[in-house]
Short mmCIF file of C-alpha atoms in Angstrom, two decimals:
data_model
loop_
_atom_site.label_atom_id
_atom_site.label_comp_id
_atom_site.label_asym_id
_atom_site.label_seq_id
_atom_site.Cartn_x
_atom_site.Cartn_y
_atom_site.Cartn_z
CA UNK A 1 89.82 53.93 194.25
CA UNK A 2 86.03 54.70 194.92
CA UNK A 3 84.72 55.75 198.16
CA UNK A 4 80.78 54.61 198.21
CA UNK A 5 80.49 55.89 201.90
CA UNK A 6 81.59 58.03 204.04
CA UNK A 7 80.40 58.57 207.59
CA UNK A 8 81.71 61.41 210.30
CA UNK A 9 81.51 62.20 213.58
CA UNK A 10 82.46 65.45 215.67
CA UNK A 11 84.98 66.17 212.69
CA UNK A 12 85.90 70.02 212.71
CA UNK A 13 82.38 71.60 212.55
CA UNK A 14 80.52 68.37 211.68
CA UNK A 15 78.79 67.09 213.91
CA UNK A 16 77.33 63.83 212.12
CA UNK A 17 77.29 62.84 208.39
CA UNK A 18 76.47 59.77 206.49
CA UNK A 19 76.67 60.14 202.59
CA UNK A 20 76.31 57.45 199.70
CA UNK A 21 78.65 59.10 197.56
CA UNK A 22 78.73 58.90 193.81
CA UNK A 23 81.38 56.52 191.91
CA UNK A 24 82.01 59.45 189.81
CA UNK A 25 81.18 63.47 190.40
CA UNK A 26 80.36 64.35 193.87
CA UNK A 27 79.65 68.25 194.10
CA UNK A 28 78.66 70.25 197.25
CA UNK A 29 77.74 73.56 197.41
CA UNK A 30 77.43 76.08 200.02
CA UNK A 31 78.17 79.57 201.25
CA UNK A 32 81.79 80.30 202.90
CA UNK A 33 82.50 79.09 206.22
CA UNK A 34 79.73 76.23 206.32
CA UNK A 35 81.84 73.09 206.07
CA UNK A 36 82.16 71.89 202.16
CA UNK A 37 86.20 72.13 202.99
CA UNK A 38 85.90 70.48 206.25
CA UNK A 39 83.99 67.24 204.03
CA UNK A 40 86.98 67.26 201.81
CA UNK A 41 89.42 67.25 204.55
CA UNK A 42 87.76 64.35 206.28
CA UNK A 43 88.21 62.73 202.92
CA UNK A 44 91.51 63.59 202.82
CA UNK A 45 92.22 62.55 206.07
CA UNK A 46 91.13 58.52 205.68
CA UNK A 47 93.62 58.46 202.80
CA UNK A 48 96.77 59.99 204.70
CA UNK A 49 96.37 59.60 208.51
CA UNK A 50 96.30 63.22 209.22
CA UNK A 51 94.39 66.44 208.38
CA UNK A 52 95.56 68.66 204.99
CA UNK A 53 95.68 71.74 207.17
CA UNK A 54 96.17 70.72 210.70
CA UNK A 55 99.20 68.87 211.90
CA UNK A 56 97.56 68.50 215.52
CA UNK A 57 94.85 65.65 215.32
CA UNK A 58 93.63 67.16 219.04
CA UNK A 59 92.65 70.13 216.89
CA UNK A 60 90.59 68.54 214.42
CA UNK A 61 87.64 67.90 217.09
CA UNK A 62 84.48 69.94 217.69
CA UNK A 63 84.82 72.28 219.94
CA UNK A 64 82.56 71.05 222.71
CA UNK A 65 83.40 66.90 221.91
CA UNK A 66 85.19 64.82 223.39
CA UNK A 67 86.20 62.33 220.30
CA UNK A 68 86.07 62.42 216.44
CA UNK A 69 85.71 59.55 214.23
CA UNK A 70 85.82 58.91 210.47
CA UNK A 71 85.08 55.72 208.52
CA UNK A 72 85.06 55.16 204.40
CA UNK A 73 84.11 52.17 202.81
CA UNK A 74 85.80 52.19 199.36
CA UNK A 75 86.10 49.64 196.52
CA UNK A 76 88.64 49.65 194.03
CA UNK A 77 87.30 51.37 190.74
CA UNK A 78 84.07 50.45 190.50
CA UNK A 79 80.93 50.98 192.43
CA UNK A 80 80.23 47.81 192.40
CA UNK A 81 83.78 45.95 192.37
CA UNK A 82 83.80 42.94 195.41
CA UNK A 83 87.31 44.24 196.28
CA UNK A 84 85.74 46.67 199.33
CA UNK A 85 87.69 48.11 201.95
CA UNK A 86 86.77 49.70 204.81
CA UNK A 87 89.02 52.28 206.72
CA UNK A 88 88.20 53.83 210.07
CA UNK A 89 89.81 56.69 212.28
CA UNK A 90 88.85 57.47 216.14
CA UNK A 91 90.38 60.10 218.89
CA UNK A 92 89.39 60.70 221.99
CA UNK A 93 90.93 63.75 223.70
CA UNK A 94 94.24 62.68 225.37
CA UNK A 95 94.78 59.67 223.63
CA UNK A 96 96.52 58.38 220.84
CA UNK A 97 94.38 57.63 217.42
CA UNK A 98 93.45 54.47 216.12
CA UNK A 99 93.74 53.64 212.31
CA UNK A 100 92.49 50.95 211.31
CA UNK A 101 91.57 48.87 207.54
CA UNK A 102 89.22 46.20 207.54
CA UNK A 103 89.01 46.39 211.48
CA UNK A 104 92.45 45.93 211.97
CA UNK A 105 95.13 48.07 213.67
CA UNK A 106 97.69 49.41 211.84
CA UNK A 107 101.27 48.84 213.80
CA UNK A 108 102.83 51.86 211.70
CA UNK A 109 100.67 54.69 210.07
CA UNK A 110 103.43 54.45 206.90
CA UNK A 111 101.80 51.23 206.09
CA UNK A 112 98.89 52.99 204.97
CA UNK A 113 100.24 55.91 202.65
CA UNK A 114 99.51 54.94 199.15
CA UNK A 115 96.88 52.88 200.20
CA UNK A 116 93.91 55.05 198.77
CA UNK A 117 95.93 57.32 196.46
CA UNK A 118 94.40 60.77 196.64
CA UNK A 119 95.29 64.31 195.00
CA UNK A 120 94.08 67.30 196.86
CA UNK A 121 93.47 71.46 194.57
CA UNK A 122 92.62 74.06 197.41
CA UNK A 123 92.81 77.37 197.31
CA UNK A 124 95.81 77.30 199.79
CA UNK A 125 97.87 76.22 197.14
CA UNK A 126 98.69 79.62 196.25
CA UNK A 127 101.42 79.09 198.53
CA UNK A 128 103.44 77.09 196.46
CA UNK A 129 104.19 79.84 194.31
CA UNK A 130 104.02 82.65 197.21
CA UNK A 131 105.40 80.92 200.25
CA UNK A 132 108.59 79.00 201.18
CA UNK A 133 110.56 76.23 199.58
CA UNK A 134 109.17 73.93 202.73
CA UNK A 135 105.69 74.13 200.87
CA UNK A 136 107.27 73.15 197.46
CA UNK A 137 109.18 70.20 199.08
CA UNK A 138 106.25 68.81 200.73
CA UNK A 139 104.19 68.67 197.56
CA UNK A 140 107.42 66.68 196.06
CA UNK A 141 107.05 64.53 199.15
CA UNK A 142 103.09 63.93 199.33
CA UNK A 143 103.46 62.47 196.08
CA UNK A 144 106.29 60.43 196.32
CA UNK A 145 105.30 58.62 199.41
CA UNK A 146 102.22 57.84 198.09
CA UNK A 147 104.08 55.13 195.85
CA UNK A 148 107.48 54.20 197.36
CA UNK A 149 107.61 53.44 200.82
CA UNK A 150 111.23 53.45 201.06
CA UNK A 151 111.04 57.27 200.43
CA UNK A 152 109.88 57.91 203.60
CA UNK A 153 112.40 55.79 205.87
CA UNK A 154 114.58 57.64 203.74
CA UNK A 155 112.98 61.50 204.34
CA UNK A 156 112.62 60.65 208.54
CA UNK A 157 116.50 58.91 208.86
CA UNK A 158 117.51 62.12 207.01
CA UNK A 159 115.52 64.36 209.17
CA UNK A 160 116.57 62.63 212.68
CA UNK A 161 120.49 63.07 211.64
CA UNK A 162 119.96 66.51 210.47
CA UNK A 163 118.25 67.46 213.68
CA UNK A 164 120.86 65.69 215.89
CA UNK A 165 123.46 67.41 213.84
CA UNK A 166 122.19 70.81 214.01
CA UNK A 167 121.85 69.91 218.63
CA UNK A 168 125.97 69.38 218.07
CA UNK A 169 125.94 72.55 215.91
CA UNK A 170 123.97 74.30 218.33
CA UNK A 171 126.07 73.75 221.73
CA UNK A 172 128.20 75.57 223.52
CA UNK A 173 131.22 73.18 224.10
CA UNK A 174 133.42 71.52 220.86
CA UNK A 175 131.00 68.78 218.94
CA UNK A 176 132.88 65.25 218.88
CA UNK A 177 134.12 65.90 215.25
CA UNK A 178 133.37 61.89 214.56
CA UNK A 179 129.73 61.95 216.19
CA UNK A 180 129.48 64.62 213.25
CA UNK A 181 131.01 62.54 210.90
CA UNK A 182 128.57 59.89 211.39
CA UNK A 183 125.46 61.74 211.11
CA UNK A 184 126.96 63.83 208.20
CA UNK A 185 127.32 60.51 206.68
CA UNK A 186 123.90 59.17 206.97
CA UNK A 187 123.13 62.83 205.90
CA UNK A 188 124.75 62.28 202.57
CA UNK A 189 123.24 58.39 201.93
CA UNK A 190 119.71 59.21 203.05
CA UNK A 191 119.98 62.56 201.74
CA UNK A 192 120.62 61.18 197.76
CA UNK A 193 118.07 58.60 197.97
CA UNK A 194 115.45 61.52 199.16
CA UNK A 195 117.15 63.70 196.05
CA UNK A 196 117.11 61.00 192.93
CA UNK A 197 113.52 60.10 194.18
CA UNK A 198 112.44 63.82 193.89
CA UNK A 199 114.63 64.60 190.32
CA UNK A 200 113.14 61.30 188.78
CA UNK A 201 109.19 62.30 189.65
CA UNK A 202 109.72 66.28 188.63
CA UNK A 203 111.89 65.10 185.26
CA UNK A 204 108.45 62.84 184.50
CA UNK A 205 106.15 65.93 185.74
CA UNK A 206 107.40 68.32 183.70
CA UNK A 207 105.57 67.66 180.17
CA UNK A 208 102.90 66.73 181.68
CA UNK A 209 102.34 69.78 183.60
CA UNK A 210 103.25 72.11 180.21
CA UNK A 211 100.49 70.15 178.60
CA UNK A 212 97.89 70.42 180.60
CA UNK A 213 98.56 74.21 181.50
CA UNK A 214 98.31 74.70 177.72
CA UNK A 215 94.98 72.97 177.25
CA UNK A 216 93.43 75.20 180.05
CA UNK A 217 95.07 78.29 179.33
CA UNK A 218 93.93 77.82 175.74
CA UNK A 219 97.66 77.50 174.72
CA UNK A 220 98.09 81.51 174.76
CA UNK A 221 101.76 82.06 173.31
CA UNK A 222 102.66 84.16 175.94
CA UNK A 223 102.47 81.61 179.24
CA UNK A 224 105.14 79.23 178.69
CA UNK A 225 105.67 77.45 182.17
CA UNK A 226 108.69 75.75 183.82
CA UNK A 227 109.27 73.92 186.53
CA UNK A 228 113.34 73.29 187.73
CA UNK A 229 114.38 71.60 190.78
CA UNK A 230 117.08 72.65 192.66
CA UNK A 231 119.39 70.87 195.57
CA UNK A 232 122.82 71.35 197.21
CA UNK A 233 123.12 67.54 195.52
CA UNK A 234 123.79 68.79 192.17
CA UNK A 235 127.22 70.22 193.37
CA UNK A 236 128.56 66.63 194.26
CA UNK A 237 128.23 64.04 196.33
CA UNK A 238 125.97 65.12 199.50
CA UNK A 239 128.47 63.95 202.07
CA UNK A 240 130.67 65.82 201.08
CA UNK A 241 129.16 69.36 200.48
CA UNK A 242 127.97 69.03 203.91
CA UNK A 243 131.04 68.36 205.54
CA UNK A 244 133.60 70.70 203.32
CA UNK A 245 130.95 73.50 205.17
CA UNK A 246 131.65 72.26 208.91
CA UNK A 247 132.95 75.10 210.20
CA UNK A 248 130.12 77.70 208.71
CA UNK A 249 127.27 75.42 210.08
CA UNK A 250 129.27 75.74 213.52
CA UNK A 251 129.28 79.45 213.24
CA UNK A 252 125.27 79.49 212.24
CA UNK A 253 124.76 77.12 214.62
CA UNK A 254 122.24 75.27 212.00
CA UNK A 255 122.92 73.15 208.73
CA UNK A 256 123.20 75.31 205.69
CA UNK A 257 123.59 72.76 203.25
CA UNK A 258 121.21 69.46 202.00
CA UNK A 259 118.01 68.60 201.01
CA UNK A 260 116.20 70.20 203.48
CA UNK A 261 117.11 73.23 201.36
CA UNK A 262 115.78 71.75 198.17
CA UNK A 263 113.56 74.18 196.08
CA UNK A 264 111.87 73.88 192.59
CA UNK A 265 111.72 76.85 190.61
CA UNK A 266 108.33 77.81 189.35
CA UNK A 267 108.52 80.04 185.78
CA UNK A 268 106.39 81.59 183.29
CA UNK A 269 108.18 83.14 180.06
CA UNK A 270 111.60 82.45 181.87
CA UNK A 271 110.91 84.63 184.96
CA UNK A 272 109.43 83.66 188.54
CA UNK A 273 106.26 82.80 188.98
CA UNK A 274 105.13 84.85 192.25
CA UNK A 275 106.56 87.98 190.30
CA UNK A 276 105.00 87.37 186.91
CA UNK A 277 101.71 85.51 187.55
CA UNK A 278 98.35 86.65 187.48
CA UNK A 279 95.32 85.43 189.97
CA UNK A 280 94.30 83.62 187.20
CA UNK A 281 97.43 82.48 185.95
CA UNK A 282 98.60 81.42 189.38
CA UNK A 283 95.68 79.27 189.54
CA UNK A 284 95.92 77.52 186.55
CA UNK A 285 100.01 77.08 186.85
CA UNK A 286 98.83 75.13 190.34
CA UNK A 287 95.90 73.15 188.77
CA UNK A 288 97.90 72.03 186.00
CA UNK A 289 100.59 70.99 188.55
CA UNK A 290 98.20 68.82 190.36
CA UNK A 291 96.69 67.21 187.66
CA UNK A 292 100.07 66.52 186.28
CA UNK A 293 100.61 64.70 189.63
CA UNK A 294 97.46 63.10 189.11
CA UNK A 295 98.31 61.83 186.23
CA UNK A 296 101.84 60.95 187.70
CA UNK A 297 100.16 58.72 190.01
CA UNK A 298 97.59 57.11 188.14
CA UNK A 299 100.31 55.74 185.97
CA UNK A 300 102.42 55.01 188.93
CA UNK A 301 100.12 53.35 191.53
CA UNK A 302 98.61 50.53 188.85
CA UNK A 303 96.22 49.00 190.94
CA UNK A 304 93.63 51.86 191.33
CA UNK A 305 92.56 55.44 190.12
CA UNK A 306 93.92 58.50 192.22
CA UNK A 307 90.40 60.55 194.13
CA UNK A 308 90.86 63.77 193.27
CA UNK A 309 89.46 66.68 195.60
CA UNK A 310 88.88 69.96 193.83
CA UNK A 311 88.19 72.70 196.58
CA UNK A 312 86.68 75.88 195.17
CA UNK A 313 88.97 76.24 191.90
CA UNK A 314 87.05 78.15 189.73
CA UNK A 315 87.54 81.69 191.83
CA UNK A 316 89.36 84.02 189.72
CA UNK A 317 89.34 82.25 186.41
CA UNK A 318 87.86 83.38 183.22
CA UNK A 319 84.75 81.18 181.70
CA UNK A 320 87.24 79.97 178.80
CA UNK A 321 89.10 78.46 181.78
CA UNK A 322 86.60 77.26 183.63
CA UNK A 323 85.35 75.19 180.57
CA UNK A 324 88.47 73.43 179.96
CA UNK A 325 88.77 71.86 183.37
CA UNK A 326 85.30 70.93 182.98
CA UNK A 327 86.04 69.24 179.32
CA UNK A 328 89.43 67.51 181.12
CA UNK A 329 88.61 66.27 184.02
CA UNK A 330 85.13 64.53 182.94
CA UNK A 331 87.43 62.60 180.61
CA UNK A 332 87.62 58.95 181.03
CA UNK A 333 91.50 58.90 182.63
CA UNK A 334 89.63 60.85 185.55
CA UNK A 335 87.99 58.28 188.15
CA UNK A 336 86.25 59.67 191.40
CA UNK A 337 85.80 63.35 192.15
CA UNK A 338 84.98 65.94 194.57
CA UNK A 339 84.23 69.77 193.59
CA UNK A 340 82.98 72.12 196.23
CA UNK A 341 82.27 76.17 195.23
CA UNK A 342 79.97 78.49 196.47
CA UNK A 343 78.67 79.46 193.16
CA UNK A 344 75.97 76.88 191.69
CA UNK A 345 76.61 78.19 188.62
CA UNK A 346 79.30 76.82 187.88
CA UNK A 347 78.54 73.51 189.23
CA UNK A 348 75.24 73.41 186.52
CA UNK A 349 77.64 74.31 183.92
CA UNK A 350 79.84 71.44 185.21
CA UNK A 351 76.56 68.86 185.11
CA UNK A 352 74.80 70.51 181.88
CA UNK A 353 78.54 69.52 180.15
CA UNK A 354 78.87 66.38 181.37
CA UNK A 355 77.75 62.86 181.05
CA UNK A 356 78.73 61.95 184.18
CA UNK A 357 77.17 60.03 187.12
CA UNK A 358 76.82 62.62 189.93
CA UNK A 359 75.07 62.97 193.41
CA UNK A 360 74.99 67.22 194.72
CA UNK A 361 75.05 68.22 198.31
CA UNK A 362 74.42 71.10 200.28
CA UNK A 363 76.10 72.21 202.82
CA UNK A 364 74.85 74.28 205.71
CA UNK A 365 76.24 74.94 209.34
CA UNK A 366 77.99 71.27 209.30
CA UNK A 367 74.97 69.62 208.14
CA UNK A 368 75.18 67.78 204.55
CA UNK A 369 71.61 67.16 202.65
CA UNK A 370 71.03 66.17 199.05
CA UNK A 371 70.50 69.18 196.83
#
């Protein structure tokens, strides 16, 4: 998928922004703080309904606006393809959002996940090796929804019986021991689909990942990376490892067991990531990750090339590094890309070593000029 333009209004600290965009390399550059991540996430947001780093759409507005509005027009591989689309977002303060594609309302925001496929590198990605399993979970289920819409009827019936379950759990008086049957059993059926769906996509991840880690690492002996996923369904059927632990939960007052405790186990030479890694290595173990997710998808979702957003990625890697991802992702299995850093040179380096169609922006205060 190709987005030719992109327009945005009262977005974060943007106040207004119209940009013919490249079909290919799209750089901007700017100091810290000025709004090259606040582009991205606009970007972002046209492909899944909501911002990468803020859940509350309210939040998303300038400060002293009323109303923010977004609008892409995209075509489907090529700049010049007659298959266009054009996706808009508005808000006003106190009101609901309206999504719409080709100047229709969506009924269901779902229907538009997978839509524009889109894989997002940040530096907040650290967290997937630092912070909770939640993070790890939701980069399983960003992916997964992006192709199979089933996934997520799947991933919100589970969620409503869990939290229903864990209100019984949580009150005072005797839960109806068949009201808990019932919602452990949709527990258990949702539960497995959500689990075989997130097994199948790491199982096809996983040499992917290796290989691509390898290429931009150099293929140094000593940084052999894993990846395991983990889940209370690998002890036997869901239904009934929830229920043989009734009496626990009760105690807790929460559910202990299911696949909102799902994890996947992040490794280098055998041993934990977040204890082993480097800056450096951290970095690349997450780059490789998403690229093996873009890969994933591209393979996946047929009908058009994944966007790929690459938000200040070179920090803390060596110039070996560096070169690699340049050398991989100008390859031909790449289609439309973003790369913002506050260093221009590495985005020369990037242009002297690649063929590539580009346009480069600046970025200053919210404004965005050609370079």
């Amino acid at each position: 998928m190709i987005l030719k333009k992109l327009s945005i209004i009262n977005y974060r600290n943007i106040r207004e922004a119209t940009m013919e965009l490249s079909p290919r390399l799209n750089c901007l550059i700017g100091n810290n703080g000025q709004g090259k991540t606040n582009f991205l996430d606009a970007v972002y947001y046209l492909s899944f309904c909501r911002s990468a780093f803020n859940p509350i759409d309210s939040q998303v507005i300038m400060h002293d606006q009323d109303f923010f509005m977004l609008e892409g027009d995209y075509s489907v591989d090529a700049a010049d393809s007659a298959d266009s689309l054009n996706i808009y977002c508005g808000m006003k303060r106190g009101t609901k959002k309206h999504f719409k594609r080709n100047k229709k309302e969506y009924k269901r925001l779902s229907e538009h996940i997978g839509l524009i496929p889109l894989v997002s590198v940040s530096p907040s990605d650290t967290l997937l090796i630092e912070g909770g399993s939640e993070e790890r979970r939701r980069l399983m289920d960003v992916v997964i929804a992006q192709y199979d819409k089933s996934y997520i009827e799947s991933l919100a019936s589970y969620n409503r019986a869990l939290q229903q379950r864990n209100v019984l759990l949580k009150q005072e008086e005797e839960p109806d021991p068949q009201l808990l049957d019932i919602l452990e059993l949709e527990m258990g059926r949702h539960g497995e689909a959500v689990y075989h769906a997130r097994a199948a996509l790491i199982e096809q991840l996983i040499p992917s990942f290796q290989r691509i880690y390898r290429f931009i690492s150099g293929g140094q002996a000593d940084e052999e990376v894993s990846l395991r996923y983990v889940s209370h369904c690998q002890r036997g059927p869901l239904y009934d490892v929830i229920r043989r632990d009734r009496v626990k939960d009760r105690a807790v007052g929460y559910s202990l067991h299911g696949i909102h405790r799902d994890d996947l186990e992040m490794q280098l030479g055998g041993y934990q990531m977040k204890r082993e890694g480097s800056q450096g290595q951290n970095k690349t173990f997450v780059l490789a990750l998403k690229l093996a997710q873009f890969e994933f998808l591209r393979r996946t979702v047929s009908t058009t090339t994944p966007i790929l957003l690459l938000d200040d990625i070179f920090d803390k890697l060596d110039a070996s590094r560096v070169e690699q991802i340049i050398r991989l992702v100008s390859g031909d299995d790449y289609g439309q890309i973003f790369i913002t850093d506050t260093n221009r040179d590495h985005l020369d380096r990037i242009l002297r070593h690649s063929a590539l169609d580009y346009r480069l922006f600046r970025v200053e205060q919210g404004e965005v000029d050609h370079a």
